[in-house]
């Protein structure tokens, strides 16, 4: 095979939030295998170290940051990019807790909206400063099928992912003059810790019946995210792609 035509992230500096587990960890592992220099971000240091140890190649690093503290994001971005601007950002960090309406209290809603949506806006805003991200970079948000077809007890979660979807078209237009692309992926159910918690809460059965390709692996998500981070998706921006095992069809 001619290597010039292979999908790669050679020498790209990619920031991956939520890299301590699940989809973020799998994306970091694949991005590094595809040649990227990866900056990992989350709160749990031991788990971030485990991800770091699983990465091929050199120059990777990890950064602790609680994304619910929006004011901490810009200084972190400055530190992360001190050794070179970003070529890509995948926002995999998120909270996936389901609660019935009676338990959907203000603190719960606020936290979901801040981590799933608000921190994504702040990550993009702080990165979009000229010296922090290169022209031609790619930014990807992780959304969910719940934004379009949420189940009982998913009100706040579904709304936080719908907010991510709503953000994509207008910001993609603002970023386009610099060739920076912005997309999101609405994932169906994937085999991660979040899914286990969802299952423990009684969820999963009904949704999985509609997801006729079965439960996704984190590696399936990583492939879609790395495609969107790569030049193979050069003509895709401002859109929300479904990677859902058929659930929305
Ligand atoms: N699994 C699914 O079926 C599924 C389906 C559709 C969409 N999604 C979305 O995919 C994304 C990743 O989920 P996952 O399934 O991989 O779950 P996961 O294994 O629980 O990962 C969640 C990640 O988010 C990070 N995180 C949570 N709160 C944070 C905070 N305040 N600050 C910084 N990082 C924080 C966690 O890191 P720390 O705890 O170390 O901070 C962890 O790395 C989420 O946005 C989720 O909504 C998942």
JSON list of N, CA and C in Angstrom, two decimals, residues 142-175:
[
{"chain": "A", "resi": 142, "resn": "UNK", "atom": "N", "xyz": [-18.03, 15.38, 21.28]},
{"chain": "A", "resi": 142, "resn": "UNK", "atom": "CA", "xyz": [-18.72, 14.09, 21.41]},
{"chain": "A", "resi": 142, "resn": "UNK", "atom": "C", "xyz": [-20.16, 14.36, 21.87]},
{"chain": "A", "resi": 143, "resn": "UNK", "atom": "N", "xyz": [-21.08, 14.01, 20.99]},
{"chain": "A", "resi": 143, "resn": "UNK", "atom": "CA", "xyz": [-22.49, 14.16, 21.30]},
{"chain": "A", "resi": 143, "resn": "UNK", "atom": "C", "xyz": [-23.11, 12.76, 21.48]},
{"chain": "A", "resi": 144, "resn": "UNK", "atom": "N", "xyz": [-24.42, 12.72, 21.47]},
{"chain": "A", "resi": 144, "resn": "UNK", "atom": "CA", "xyz": [-25.08, 11.44, 21.73]},
{"chain": "A", "resi": 144, "resn": "UNK", "atom": "C", "xyz": [-26.39, 11.37, 20.95]},
{"chain": "A", "resi": 145, "resn": "UNK", "atom": "N", "xyz": [-26.80, 10.14, 20.64]},
{"chain": "A", "resi": 145, "resn": "UNK", "atom": "CA", "xyz": [-28.10, 9.96, 20.00]},
{"chain": "A", "resi": 145, "resn": "UNK", "atom": "C", "xyz": [-29.22, 10.49, 20.90]},
{"chain": "A", "resi": 146, "resn": "UNK", "atom": "N", "xyz": [-28.93, 10.59, 22.21]},
{"chain": "A", "resi": 146, "resn": "UNK", "atom": "CA", "xyz": [-29.94, 11.08, 23.16]},
{"chain": "A", "resi": 146, "resn": "UNK", "atom": "C", "xyz": [-30.40, 12.49, 22.80]},
{"chain": "A", "resi": 147, "resn": "UNK", "atom": "N", "xyz": [-29.51, 13.26, 22.14]},
{"chain": "A", "resi": 147, "resn": "UNK", "atom": "CA", "xyz": [-29.87, 14.64, 21.77]},
{"chain": "A", "resi": 147, "resn": "UNK", "atom": "C", "xyz": [-31.05, 14.65, 20.81]},
{"chain": "A", "resi": 148, "resn": "UNK", "atom": "N", "xyz": [-31.21, 13.59, 20.03]},
{"chain": "A", "resi": 148, "resn": "UNK", "atom": "CA", "xyz": [-32.27, 13.53, 19.03]},
{"chain": "A", "resi": 148, "resn": "UNK", "atom": "C", "xyz": [-33.39, 12.58, 19.43]},
{"chain": "A", "resi": 149, "resn": "UNK", "atom": "N", "xyz": [-33.05, 11.60, 20.27]},
{"chain": "A", "resi": 149, "resn": "UNK", "atom": "CA", "xyz": [-34.04, 10.57, 20.62]},
{"chain": "A", "resi": 149, "resn": "UNK", "atom": "C", "xyz": [-33.75, 10.10, 22.05]},
{"chain": "A", "resi": 150, "resn": "UNK", "atom": "N", "xyz": [-33.94, 11.02, 22.99]},
{"chain": "A", "resi": 150, "resn": "UNK", "atom": "CA", "xyz": [-33.63, 10.70, 24.39]},
{"chain": "A", "resi": 150, "resn": "UNK", "atom": "C", "xyz": [-34.70, 9.80, 25.00]},
{"chain": "A", "resi": 151, "resn": "UNK", "atom": "N", "xyz": [-34.25, 9.06, 25.98]},
{"chain": "A", "resi": 151, "resn": "UNK", "atom": "CA", "xyz": [-35.17, 8.16, 26.68]},
{"chain": "A", "resi": 151, "resn": "UNK", "atom": "C", "xyz": [-35.60, 8.80, 28.01]},
{"chain": "A", "resi": 152, "resn": "UNK", "atom": "N", "xyz": [-36.51, 8.14, 28.72]},
{"chain": "A", "resi": 152, "resn": "UNK", "atom": "CA", "xyz": [-36.92, 8.60, 30.04]},
{"chain": "A", "resi": 152, "resn": "UNK", "atom": "C", "xyz": [-35.68, 8.85, 30.90]},
{"chain": "A", "resi": 153, "resn": "UNK", "atom": "N", "xyz": [-35.72, 9.83, 31.74]},
{"chain": "A", "resi": 153, "resn": "UNK", "atom": "CA", "xyz": [-34.64, 10.14, 32.70]},
{"chain": "A", "resi": 153, "resn": "UNK", "atom": "C", "xyz": [-33.40, 10.74, 32.04]},
{"chain": "A", "resi": 154, "resn": "UNK", "atom": "N", "xyz": [-33.48, 11.05, 30.75]},
{"chain": "A", "resi": 154, "resn": "UNK", "atom": "CA", "xyz": [-32.29, 11.58, 30.07]},
{"chain": "A", "resi": 154, "resn": "UNK", "atom": "C", "xyz": [-32.44, 13.08, 29.75]},
{"chain": "A", "resi": 155, "resn": "UNK", "atom": "N", "xyz": [-33.44, 13.73, 30.35]},
{"chain": "A", "resi": 155, "resn": "UNK", "atom": "CA", "xyz": [-33.75, 15.11, 29.95]},
{"chain": "A", "resi": 155, "resn": "UNK", "atom": "C", "xyz": [-32.54, 16.04, 29.97]},
{"chain": "A", "resi": 156, "resn": "UNK", "atom": "N", "xyz": [-31.86, 16.13, 31.11]},
{"chain": "A", "resi": 156, "resn": "UNK", "atom": "CA", "xyz": [-30.75, 17.09, 31.23]},
{"chain": "A", "resi": 156, "resn": "UNK", "atom": "C", "xyz": [-29.58, 16.64, 30.35]},
{"chain": "A", "resi": 157, "resn": "UNK", "atom": "N", "xyz": [-29.30, 15.35, 30.34]},
{"chain": "A", "resi": 157, "resn": "UNK", "atom": "CA", "xyz": [-28.19, 14.83, 29.52]},
{"chain": "A", "resi": 157, "resn": "UNK", "atom": "C", "xyz": [-28.46, 15.11, 28.04]},
{"chain": "A", "resi": 158, "resn": "UNK", "atom": "N", "xyz": [-29.68, 14.76, 27.60]},
{"chain": "A", "resi": 158, "resn": "UNK", "atom": "CA", "xyz": [-30.03, 14.95, 26.18]},
{"chain": "A", "resi": 158, "resn": "UNK", "atom": "C", "xyz": [-29.92, 16.43, 25.81]},
{"chain": "A", "resi": 159, "resn": "UNK", "atom": "N", "xyz": [-30.37, 17.31, 26.70]},
{"chain": "A", "resi": 159, "resn": "UNK", "atom": "CA", "xyz": [-30.31, 18.75, 26.40]},
{"chain": "A", "resi": 159, "resn": "UNK", "atom": "C", "xyz": [-28.87, 19.24, 26.32]},
{"chain": "A", "resi": 160, "resn": "UNK", "atom": "N", "xyz": [-28.00, 18.69, 27.18]},
{"chain": "A", "resi": 160, "resn": "UNK", "atom": "CA", "xyz": [-26.59, 19.13, 27.14]},
{"chain": "A", "resi": 160, "resn": "UNK", "atom": "C", "xyz": [-25.93, 18.70, 25.82]},
{"chain": "A", "resi": 161, "resn": "UNK", "atom": "N", "xyz": [-26.33, 17.56, 25.29]},
{"chain": "A", "resi": 161, "resn": "UNK", "atom": "CA", "xyz": [-25.77, 17.09, 24.01]},
{"chain": "A", "resi": 161, "resn": "UNK", "atom": "C", "xyz": [-26.43, 17.83, 22.84]},
{"chain": "A", "resi": 162, "resn": "UNK", "atom": "N", "xyz": [-27.71, 18.19, 22.98]},
{"chain": "A", "resi": 162, "resn": "UNK", "atom": "CA", "xyz": [-28.36, 18.99, 21.95]},
{"chain": "A", "resi": 162, "resn": "UNK", "atom": "C", "xyz": [-27.68, 20.36, 21.87]},
{"chain": "A", "resi": 163, "resn": "UNK", "atom": "N", "xyz": [-27.22, 20.86, 23.01]},
{"chain": "A", "resi": 163, "resn": "UNK", "atom": "CA", "xyz": [-26.51, 22.15, 23.01]},
{"chain": "A", "resi": 163, "resn": "UNK", "atom": "C", "xyz": [-25.20, 22.02, 22.22]},
{"chain": "A", "resi": 164, "resn": "UNK", "atom": "N", "xyz": [-24.51, 20.91, 22.38]},
{"chain": "A", "resi": 164, "resn": "UNK", "atom": "CA", "xyz": [-23.28, 20.68, 21.59]},
{"chain": "A", "resi": 164, "resn": "UNK", "atom": "C", "xyz": [-23.63, 20.68, 20.09]},
{"chain": "A", "resi": 165, "resn": "UNK", "atom": "N", "xyz": [-24.70, 19.99, 19.74]},
{"chain": "A", "resi": 165, "resn": "UNK", "atom": "CA", "xyz": [-25.10, 19.93, 18.32]},
{"chain": "A", "resi": 165, "resn": "UNK", "atom": "C", "xyz": [-25.41, 21.34, 17.79]},
{"chain": "A", "resi": 166, "resn": "UNK", "atom": "N", "xyz": [-26.08, 22.13, 18.62]},
{"chain": "A", "resi": 166, "resn": "UNK", "atom": "CA", "xyz": [-26.46, 23.48, 18.18]},
{"chain": "A", "resi": 166, "resn": "UNK", "atom": "C", "xyz": [-25.28, 24.40, 18.01]},
{"chain": "A", "resi": 167, "resn": "UNK", "atom": "N", "xyz": [-24.24, 24.13, 18.76]},
{"chain": "A", "resi": 167, "resn": "UNK", "atom": "CA", "xyz": [-23.04, 24.98, 18.72]},
{"chain": "A", "resi": 167, "resn": "UNK", "atom": "C", "xyz": [-22.27, 24.82, 17.41]},
{"chain": "A", "resi": 168, "resn": "UNK", "atom": "N", "xyz": [-22.34, 23.61, 16.85]},
{"chain": "A", "resi": 168, "resn": "UNK", "atom": "CA", "xyz": [-21.44, 23.24, 15.75]},
{"chain": "A", "resi": 168, "resn": "UNK", "atom": "C", "xyz": [-21.60, 24.10, 14.48]},
{"chain": "A", "resi": 169, "resn": "UNK", "atom": "N", "xyz": [-22.81, 24.23, 13.90]},
{"chain": "A", "resi": 169, "resn": "UNK", "atom": "CA", "xyz": [-22.88, 24.99, 12.64]},
{"chain": "A", "resi": 169, "resn": "UNK", "atom": "C", "xyz": [-22.42, 26.45, 12.75]},
{"chain": "A", "resi": 170, "resn": "UNK", "atom": "N", "xyz": [-22.90, 27.22, 13.73]},
{"chain": "A", "resi": 170, "resn": "UNK", "atom": "CA", "xyz": [-22.46, 28.63, 13.76]},
{"chain": "A", "resi": 170, "resn": "UNK", "atom": "C", "xyz": [-20.97, 28.79, 14.03]},
{"chain": "A", "resi": 171, "resn": "UNK", "atom": "N", "xyz": [-20.42, 28.00, 14.96]},
{"chain": "A", "resi": 171, "resn": "UNK", "atom": "CA", "xyz": [-18.98, 28.15, 15.24]},
{"chain": "A", "resi": 171, "resn": "UNK", "atom": "C", "xyz": [-18.13, 27.65, 14.08]},
{"chain": "A", "resi": 172, "resn": "UNK", "atom": "N", "xyz": [-18.61, 26.63, 13.37]},
{"chain": "A", "resi": 172, "resn": "UNK", "atom": "CA", "xyz": [-17.86, 26.13, 12.20]},
{"chain": "A", "resi": 172, "resn": "UNK", "atom": "C", "xyz": [-17.72, 27.26, 11.19]},
{"chain": "A", "resi": 173, "resn": "UNK", "atom": "N", "xyz": [-18.77, 28.05, 11.05]},
{"chain": "A", "resi": 173, "resn": "UNK", "atom": "CA", "xyz": [-18.71, 29.18, 10.09]},
{"chain": "A", "resi": 173, "resn": "UNK", "atom": "C", "xyz": [-17.72, 30.24, 10.57]},
{"chain": "A", "resi": 174, "resn": "UNK", "atom": "N", "xyz": [-17.70, 30.48, 11.88]},
{"chain": "A", "resi": 174, "resn": "UNK", "atom": "CA", "xyz": [-16.75, 31.49, 12.40]},
{"chain": "A", "resi": 174, "resn": "UNK", "atom": "C", "xyz": [-15.31, 31.03, 12.24]},
{"chain": "A", "resi": 175, "resn": "UNK", "atom": "N", "xyz": [-15.08, 29.73, 12.34]},
{"chain": "A", "resi": 175, "resn": "UNK", "atom": "CA", "xyz": [-13.71, 29.21, 12.31]},
{"chain": "A", "resi": 175, "resn": "UNK", "atom": "C", "xyz": [-13.21, 28.95, 10.89]}
]
